[in-house]
Coordinates of C-alpha atoms in Angstrom, one line a residue:
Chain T
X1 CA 0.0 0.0 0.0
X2 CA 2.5 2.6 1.0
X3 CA 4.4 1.7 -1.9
X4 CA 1.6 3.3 -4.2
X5 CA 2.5 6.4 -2.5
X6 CA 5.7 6.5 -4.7
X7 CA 4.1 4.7 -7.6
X8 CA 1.3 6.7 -8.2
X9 CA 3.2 10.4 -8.7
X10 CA 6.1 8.6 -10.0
X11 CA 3.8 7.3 -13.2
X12 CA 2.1 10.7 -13.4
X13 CA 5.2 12.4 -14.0
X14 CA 6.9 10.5 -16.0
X15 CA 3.6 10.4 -18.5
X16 CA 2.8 13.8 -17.9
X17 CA 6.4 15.0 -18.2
X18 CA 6.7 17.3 -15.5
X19 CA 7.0 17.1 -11.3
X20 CA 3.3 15.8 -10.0
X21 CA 2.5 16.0 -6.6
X22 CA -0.3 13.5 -4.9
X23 CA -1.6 14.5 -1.3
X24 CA -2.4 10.8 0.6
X25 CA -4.7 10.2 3.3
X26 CA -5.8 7.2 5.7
X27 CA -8.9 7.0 7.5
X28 CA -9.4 5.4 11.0
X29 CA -9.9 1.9 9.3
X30 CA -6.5 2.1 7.2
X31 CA -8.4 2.6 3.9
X32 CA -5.8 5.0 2.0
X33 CA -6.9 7.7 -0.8
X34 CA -4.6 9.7 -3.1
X35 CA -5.7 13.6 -3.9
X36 CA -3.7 15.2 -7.1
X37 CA -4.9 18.6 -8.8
X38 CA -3.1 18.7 -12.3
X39 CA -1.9 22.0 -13.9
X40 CA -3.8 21.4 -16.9
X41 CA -6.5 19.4 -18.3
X42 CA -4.5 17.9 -21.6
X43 CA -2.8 16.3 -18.6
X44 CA -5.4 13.9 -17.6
X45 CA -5.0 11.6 -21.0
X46 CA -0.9 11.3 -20.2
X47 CA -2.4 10.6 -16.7
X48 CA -5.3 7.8 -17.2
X49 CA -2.4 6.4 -19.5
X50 CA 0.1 6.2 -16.2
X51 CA -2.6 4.9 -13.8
X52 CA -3.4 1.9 -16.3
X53 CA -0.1 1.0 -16.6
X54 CA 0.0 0.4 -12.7
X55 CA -3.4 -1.8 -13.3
X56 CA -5.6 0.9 -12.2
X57 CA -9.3 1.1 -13.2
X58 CA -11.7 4.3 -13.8
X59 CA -14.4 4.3 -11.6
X60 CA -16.5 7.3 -12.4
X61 CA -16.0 10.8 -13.6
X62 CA -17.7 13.6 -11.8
X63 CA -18.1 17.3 -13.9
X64 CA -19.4 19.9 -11.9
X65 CA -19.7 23.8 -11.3
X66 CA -19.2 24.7 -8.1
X67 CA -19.7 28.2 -6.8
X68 CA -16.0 28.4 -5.3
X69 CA -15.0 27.4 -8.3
X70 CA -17.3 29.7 -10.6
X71 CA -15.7 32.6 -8.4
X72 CA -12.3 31.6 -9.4
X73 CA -13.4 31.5 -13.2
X74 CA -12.6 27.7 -13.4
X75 CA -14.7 24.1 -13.5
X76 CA -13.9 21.3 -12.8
X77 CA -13.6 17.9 -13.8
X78 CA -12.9 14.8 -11.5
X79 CA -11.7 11.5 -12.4
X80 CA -12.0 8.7 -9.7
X81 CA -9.8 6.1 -10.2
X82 CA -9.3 2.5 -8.3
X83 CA -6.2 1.2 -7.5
X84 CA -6.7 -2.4 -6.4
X85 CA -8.7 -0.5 -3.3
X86 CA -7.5 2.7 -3.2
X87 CA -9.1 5.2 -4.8
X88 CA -7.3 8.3 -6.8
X89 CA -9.1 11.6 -7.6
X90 CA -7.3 13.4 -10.2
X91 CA -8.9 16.8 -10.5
X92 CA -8.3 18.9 -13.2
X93 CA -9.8 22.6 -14.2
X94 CA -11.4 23.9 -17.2
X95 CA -12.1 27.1 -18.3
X96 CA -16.0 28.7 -17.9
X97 CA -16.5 29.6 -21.8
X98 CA -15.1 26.9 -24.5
X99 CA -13.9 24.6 -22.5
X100 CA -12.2 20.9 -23.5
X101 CA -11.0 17.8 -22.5
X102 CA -9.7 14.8 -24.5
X103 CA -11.1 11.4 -24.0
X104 CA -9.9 8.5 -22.1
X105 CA -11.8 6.2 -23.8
X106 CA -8.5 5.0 -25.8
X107 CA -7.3 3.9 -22.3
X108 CA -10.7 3.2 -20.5
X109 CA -13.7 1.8 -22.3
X110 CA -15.8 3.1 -19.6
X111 CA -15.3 7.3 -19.8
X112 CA -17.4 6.4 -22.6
X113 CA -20.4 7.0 -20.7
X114 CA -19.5 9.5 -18.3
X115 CA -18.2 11.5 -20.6
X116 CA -21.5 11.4 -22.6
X117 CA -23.1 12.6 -19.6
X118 CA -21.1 15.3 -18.9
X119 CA -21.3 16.5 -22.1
X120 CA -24.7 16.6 -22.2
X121 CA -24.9 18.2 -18.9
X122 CA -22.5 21.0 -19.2
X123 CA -20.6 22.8 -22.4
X124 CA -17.6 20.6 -22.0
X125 CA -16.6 19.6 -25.6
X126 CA -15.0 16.0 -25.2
X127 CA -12.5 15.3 -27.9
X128 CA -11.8 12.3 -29.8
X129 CA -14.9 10.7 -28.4
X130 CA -16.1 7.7 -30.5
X131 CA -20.2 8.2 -30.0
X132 CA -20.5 12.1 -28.7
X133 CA -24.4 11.2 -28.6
X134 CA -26.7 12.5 -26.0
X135 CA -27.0 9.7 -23.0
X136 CA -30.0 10.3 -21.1
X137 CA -31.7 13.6 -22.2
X138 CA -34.3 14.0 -24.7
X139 CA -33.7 15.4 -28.0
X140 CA -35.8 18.6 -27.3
X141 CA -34.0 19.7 -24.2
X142 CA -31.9 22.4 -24.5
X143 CA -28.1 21.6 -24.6
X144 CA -25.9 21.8 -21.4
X145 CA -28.6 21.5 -19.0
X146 CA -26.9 22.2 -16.0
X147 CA -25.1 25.3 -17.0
X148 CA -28.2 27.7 -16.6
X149 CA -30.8 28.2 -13.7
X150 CA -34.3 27.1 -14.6
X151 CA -36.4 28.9 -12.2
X152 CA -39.2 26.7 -10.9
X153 CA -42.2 28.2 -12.5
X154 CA -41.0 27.6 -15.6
X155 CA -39.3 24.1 -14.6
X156 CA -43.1 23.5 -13.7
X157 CA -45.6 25.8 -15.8
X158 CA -49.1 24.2 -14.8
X159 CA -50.2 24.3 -18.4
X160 CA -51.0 20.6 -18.6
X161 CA -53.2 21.0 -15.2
X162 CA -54.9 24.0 -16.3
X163 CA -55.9 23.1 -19.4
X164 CA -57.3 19.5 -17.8
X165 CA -58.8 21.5 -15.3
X166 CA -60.7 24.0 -18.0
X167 CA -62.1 20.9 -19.2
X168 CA -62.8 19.1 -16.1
X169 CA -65.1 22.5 -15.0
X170 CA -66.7 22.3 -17.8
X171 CA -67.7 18.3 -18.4
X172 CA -68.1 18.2 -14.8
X173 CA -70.9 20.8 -15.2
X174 CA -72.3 18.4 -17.5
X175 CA -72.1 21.1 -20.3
X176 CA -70.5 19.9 -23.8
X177 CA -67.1 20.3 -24.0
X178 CA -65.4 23.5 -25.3
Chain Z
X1 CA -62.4 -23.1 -9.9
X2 CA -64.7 -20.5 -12.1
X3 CA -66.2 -20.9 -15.7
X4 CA -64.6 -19.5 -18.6
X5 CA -66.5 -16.3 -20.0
X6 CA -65.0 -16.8 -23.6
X7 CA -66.7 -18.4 -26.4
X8 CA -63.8 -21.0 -27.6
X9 CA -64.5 -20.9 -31.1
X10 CA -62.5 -17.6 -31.5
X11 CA -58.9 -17.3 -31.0
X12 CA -57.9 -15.3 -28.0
X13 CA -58.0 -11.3 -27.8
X14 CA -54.1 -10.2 -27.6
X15 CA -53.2 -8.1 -25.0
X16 CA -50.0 -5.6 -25.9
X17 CA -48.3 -3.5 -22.9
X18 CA -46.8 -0.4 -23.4
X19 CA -44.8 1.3 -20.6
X20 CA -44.4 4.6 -21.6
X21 CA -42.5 6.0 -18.4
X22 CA -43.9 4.3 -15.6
X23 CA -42.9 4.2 -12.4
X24 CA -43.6 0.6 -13.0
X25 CA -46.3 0.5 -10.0
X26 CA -49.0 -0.2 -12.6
X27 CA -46.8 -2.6 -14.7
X28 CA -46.4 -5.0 -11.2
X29 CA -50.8 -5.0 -11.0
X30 CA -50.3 -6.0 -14.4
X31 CA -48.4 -8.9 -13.8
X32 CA -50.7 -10.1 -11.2
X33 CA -53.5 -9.8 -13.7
X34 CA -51.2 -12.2 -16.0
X35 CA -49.9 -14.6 -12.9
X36 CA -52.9 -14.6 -10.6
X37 CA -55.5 -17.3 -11.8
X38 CA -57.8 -15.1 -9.7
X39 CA -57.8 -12.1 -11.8
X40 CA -57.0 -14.0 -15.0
X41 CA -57.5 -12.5 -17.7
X42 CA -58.1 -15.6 -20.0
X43 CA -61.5 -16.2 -18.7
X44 CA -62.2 -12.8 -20.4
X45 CA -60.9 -14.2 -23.8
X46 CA -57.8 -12.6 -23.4
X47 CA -54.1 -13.3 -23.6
X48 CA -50.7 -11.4 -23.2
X49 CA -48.8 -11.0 -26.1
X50 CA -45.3 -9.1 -27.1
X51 CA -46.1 -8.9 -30.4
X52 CA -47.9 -6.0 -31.4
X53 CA -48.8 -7.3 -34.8
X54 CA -50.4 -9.6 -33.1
X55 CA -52.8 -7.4 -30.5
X56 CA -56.3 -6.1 -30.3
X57 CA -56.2 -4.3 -26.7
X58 CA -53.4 -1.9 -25.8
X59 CA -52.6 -1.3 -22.1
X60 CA -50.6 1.6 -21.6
X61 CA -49.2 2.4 -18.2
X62 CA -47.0 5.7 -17.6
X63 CA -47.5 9.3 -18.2
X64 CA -46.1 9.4 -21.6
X65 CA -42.3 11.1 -21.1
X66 CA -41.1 13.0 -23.5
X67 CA -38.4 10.5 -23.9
X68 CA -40.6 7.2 -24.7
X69 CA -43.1 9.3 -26.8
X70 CA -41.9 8.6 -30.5
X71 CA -41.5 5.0 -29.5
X72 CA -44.5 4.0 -27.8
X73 CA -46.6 5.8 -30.6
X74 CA -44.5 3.8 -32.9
X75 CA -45.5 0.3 -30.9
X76 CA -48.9 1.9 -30.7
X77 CA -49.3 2.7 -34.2
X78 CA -47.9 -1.4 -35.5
X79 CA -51.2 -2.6 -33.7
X80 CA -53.6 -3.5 -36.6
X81 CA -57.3 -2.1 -36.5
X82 CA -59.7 -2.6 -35.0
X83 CA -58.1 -1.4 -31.6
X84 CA -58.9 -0.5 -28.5
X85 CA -56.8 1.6 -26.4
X86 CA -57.0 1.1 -22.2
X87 CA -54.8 3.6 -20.2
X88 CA -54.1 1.6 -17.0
X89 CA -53.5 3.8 -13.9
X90 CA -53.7 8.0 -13.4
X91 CA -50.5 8.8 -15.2
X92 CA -51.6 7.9 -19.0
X93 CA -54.6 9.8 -18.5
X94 CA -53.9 13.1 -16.7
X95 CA -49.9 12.6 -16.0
X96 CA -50.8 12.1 -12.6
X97 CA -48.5 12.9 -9.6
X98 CA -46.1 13.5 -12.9
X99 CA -48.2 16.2 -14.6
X100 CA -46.1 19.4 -15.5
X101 CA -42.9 18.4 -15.6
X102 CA -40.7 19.4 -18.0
X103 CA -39.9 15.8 -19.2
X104 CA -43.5 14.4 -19.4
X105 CA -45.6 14.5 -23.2
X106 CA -48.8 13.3 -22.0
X107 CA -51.6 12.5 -21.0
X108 CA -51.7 10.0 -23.6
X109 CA -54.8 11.1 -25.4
X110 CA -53.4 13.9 -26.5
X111 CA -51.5 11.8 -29.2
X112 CA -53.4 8.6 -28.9
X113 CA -57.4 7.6 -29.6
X114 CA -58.5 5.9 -26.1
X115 CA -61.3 4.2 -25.0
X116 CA -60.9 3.0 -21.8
X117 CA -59.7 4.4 -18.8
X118 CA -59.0 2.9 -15.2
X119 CA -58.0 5.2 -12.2
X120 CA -55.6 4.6 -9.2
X121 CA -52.4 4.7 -8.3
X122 CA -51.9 2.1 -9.0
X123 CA -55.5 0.4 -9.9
X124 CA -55.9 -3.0 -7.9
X125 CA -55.4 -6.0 -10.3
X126 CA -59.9 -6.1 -10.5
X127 CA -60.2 -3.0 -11.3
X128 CA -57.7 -3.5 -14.7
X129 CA -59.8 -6.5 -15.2
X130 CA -62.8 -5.2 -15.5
X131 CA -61.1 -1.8 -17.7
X132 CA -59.7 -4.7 -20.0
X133 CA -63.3 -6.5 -19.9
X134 CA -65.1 -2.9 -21.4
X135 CA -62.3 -3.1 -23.9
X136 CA -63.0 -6.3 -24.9
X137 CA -67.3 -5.4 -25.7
X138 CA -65.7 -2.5 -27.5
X139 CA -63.5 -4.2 -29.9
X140 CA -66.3 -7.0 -30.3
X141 CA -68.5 -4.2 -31.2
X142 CA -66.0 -2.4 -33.6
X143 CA -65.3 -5.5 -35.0
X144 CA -69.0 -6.3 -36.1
X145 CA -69.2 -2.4 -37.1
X146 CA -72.3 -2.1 -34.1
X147 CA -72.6 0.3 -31.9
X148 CA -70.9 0.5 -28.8
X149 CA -73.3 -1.3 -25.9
X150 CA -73.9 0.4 -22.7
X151 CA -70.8 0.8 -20.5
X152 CA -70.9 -2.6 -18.7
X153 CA -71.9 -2.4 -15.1
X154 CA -68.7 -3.1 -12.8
X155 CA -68.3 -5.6 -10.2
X156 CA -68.9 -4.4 -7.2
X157 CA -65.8 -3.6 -4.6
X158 CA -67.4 -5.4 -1.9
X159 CA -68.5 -9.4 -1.4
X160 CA -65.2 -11.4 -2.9
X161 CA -63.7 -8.1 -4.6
X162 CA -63.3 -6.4 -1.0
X163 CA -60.4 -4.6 -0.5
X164 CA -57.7 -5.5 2.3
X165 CA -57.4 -3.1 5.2
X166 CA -55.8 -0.2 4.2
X167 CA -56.9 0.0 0.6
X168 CA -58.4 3.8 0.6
X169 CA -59.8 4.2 -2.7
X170 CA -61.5 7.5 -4.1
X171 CA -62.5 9.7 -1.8
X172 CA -65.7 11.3 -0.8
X173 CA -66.4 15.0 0.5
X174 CA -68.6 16.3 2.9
X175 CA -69.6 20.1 2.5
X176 CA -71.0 20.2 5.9
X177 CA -68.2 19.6 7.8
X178 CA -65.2 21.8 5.3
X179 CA -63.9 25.0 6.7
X180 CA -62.0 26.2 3.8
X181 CA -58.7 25.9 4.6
X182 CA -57.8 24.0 1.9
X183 CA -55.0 22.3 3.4
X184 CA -56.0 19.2 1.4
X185 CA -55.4 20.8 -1.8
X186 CA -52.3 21.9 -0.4
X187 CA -50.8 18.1 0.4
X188 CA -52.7 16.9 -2.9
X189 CA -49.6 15.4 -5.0
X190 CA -51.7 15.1 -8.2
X191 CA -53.3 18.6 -8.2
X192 CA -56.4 16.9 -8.1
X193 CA -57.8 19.0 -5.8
X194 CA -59.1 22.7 -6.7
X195 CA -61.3 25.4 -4.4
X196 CA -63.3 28.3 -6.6
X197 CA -65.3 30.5 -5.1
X198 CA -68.8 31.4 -6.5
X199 CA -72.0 33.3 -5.9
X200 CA -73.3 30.4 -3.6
X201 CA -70.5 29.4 -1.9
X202 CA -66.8 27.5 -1.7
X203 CA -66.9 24.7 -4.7
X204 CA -64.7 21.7 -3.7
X205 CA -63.7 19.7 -6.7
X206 CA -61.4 16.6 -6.3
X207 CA -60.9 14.6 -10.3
X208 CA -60.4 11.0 -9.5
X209 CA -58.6 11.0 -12.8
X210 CA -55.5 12.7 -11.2
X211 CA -56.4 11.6 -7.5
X212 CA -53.3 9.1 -6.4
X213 CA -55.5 7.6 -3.8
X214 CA -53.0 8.6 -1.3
X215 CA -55.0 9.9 1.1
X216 CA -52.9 12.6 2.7
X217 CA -55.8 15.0 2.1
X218 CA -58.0 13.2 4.3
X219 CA -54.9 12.7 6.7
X220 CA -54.9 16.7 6.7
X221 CA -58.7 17.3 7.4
X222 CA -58.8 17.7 11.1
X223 CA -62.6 17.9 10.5
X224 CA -63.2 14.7 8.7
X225 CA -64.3 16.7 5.5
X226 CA -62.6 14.5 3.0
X227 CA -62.4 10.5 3.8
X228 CA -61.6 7.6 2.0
X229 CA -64.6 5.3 0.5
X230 CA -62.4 2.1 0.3
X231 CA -64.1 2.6 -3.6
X232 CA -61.9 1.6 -6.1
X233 CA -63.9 -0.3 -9.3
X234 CA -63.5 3.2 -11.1
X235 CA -62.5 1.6 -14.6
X236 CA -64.7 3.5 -17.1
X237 CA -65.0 4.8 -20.8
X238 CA -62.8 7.5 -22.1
X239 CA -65.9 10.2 -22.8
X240 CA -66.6 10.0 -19.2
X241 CA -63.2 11.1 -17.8
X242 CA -63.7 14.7 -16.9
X243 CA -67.0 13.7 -15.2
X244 CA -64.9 11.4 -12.5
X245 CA -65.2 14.7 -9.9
X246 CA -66.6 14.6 -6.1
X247 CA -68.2 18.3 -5.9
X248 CA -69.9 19.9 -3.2
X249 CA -70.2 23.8 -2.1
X250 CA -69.9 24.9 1.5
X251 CA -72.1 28.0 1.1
X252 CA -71.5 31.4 2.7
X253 CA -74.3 32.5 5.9
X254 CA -74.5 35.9 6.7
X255 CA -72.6 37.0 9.4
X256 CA -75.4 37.1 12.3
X257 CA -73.8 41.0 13.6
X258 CA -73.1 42.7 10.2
X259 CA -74.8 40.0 7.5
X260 CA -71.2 39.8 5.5
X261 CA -71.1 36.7 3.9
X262 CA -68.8 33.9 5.8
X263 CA -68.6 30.0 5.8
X264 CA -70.1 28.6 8.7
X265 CA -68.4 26.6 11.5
X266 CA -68.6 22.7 11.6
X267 CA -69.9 21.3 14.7
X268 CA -66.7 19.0 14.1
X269 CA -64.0 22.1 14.2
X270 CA -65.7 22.8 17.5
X271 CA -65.2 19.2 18.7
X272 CA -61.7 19.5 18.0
X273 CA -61.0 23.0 19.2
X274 CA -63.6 22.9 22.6
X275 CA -64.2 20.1 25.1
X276 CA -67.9 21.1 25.5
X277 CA -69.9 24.0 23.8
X278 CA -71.5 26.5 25.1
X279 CA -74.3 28.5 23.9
X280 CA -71.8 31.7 24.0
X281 CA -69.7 29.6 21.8
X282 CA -72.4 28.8 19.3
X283 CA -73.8 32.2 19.7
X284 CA -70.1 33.4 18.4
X285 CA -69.7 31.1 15.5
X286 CA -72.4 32.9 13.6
X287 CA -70.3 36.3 13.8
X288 CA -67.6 37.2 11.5
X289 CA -64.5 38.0 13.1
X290 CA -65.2 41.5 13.6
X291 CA -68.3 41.1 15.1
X292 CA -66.8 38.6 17.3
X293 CA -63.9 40.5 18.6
X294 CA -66.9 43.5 19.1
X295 CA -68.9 40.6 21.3
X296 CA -66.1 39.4 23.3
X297 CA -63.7 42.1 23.6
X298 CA -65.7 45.0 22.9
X299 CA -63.8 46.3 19.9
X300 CA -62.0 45.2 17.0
X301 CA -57.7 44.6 17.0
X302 CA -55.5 44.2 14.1

């Protein structure tokens, strides 16, 4: 285990080809978890590349858009890895407007689909990805769904129930319908 | 063991399921209705199929999302003529607890022809029975080009149909005891619930098409306006959907002081607010709340 401490940032910097530095922690039970933020975000392909080659696995990929991070005019991107029971964040920054990441799906079949949802989710542009479809969202929804604030009333508009309601007034008057 | 109702000279009536976003509540009652020799639907003449070539009765559970919507009128539409349509639970026909989201199409006949609708949420396994046993005089009729019979009188929920404690069913309403508060619509999940006020009073209208059966609104009525019936044999034709209400106006008395219009007090909010009554107390419920405060206090306060 403590061997991966040297492993881990050794592999990242010689892929990435510069110093990396990975913070470690154990918990109470002795589980240990490695920490890295990389400089740039090109870096995470040199980086899925190094963890591979030390028989790691991607577990999930989490994009989000935090307001810390919105403040310092960044996203960011995080990359869980699993290292035969320890797991690896790598967390790397993108920029608010334009940004993009290349795809790790050359080193790990499975970004495949979490990079289809992020891309569907925010304006991340994912490149070299072999199926850029949409994953879960309809067609008709507006791309990027999570970059913009969809106020309630208009998340919820109550046309459906008022316009069953019009009729329900009505028919339930026994009138005809309108 | 019961009698079969079908005529054996002709071939089964297929039976094609479409989920078209369920939760998948409606889809397990379904099941039963295909597992359960008790609610089996062969002895109506009926069989599953998952063929839609192959159908004559569609059963479509969900509230039509926006994402199953191009396929399931797809399945829909591979169904040869003469069909008949039956939208098992709340969802297909008013979106139910689902209406007015952002990612739900329906209800389902704004795209679809259909006949035959049967509340809850979800319906019990019967009450689909006797929705897919209307479908089936339907088709029969369509088939032999005649006229539609009268809507088939439905077994009753009582005798061998009756419902297990804590089935709640539709609800009933009971003008006399409502204070206006309308808490229940408040809780109501569906929106099924809706107050308007008119010349002679407070209408209460609750559409058992969008009602979930949950009950909370009955939960919330501290004066026992709103209770469950335990009746839920609601199946019915399509036409007849927005005539599915419970009604009832709580009319405005004139204050007994001033004559301003108010709603009267329940006997059954004084039972819950008061130990005993007195005639003081009943003598002040006829008063609006200015006259009151003039009675008891001698003045008004803001």
């Amino acid at each position: 285990m403590t061997e991966l401490s040297e492993k881990v940032p050794a592999a990242l910097s010689r892929r990435i080809g510069e110093e990396v530095a990975v913070e470690w922690r154990i918990d109470a039970k002795g589980v240990m978890t490695g920490w890295c933020r990389l400089r740039q975000g090109a870096f995470i392909l040199p980086a899925a590349e190094g963890v591979a080659r030390l028989g790691g696995r991607l577990s999930m990929v989490t994009a989000s858009l935090s307001a810390g991070a919105r403040q310092r005019g960044v996203r960011e991107i995080a990359y869980h890895f699993d290292l035969d029971g320890t797991t690896l964040t790598l967390t790397i920054e993108l920029p608010l407007e334009g940004a993009e990441v290349p795809s790790l799906t050359p080193v790990f079949r499975n970004a495949d689909w979490n990079e289809r949802e992020f891309m569907e989710l925010y304006a991340i542009r994912v490149i070299g990805h072999p199926d850029p479809r949409r994953l879960f969202l309809d067609k008709s929804i507006e791309p990027a769904a999570f970059e913009r604030l969809i106020p309630y009333s208009t998340f919820t508009n109550g046309a459906s129930s008022t316009a069953l309601w019009a009729k329900v007034m009505t028919r339930a008057g026994g009138e005809e319908a309108p | 063991m019961e009698t079969a109702h079908n005529d054996t000279s002709e071939p089964p009536l297929g039976l094609f399921r479409i989920n078209a976003g369920s939760c998948n509540g409606c889809d397990v009652e379904l099941a039963a209705t295909a597992a359960v020799s008790r609610f089996d639907v062969e002895r109506l003449g009926c069989r599953y199929t998952e063929s839609p070539g192959e159908a004559a009765i569609v059963l479509i559970t969900g509230p039509l999302t926006a994402r199953v919507r191009e396929k399931a009128l797809r399945l829909h539409g591979a169904v040869p003529e003469p069909k008949v349509t039956v939208a098992v639970g709340v969802c297909p026909v008013s979106g139910g607890v689902f209406r007015d989201s952002y990612a739900v199409a329906g209800p389902v006949d704004a795209y679809l022809p259909v006949d035959v609708n049967v509340p809850g949420c979800p319906p019990r396994p019967q009450a689909i029975v006797a929705g897919i046993a209307e479908a089936v005089l339907l088709w029969k009729a369509r088939r032999d080009g005649v006229p539609p019979p009268t809507a088939g009188s439905l077994p009753e929920s009582g005798g061998e149909n009756a419902a297990p404690a804590g089935v709640r069913g539709r609800m009933r309403f009971n003008a006399a005891a409502c204070v206006g508060c309308r808490m229940c619509a408040h809780v109501c999940a569906g929106s099924a619930i809706r107050f308007d006020e008119e010349e002679a009073g407070l209408r209460f209208t609750l559409w058992h098409n969008s009602c979930a059966f949950c009950a909370l609104c009955a939960h919330y009525c501290r004066t026992g306006a709103l209770a469950v019936t335990e009746e839920w044999q609601l199946a019915h034709r399509h036409e007849e959907q927005y005539r599915l209400v419970e009604q009832g106006v709580v009319p405005r008395l004139p204050c007994a002081g001033c004559g301003e219009p108010l709603l009267p007090v329940p006997p059954e909010l004084l039972r819950v607010a008061f130990r005993e009554t007195s005639p003081e107390i009943a003598r002040l419920t006829a008063l609006c709340p200015e006259c009151r405060q003039k009675e008891s206090i001698g003045g008004t306060r803001r």
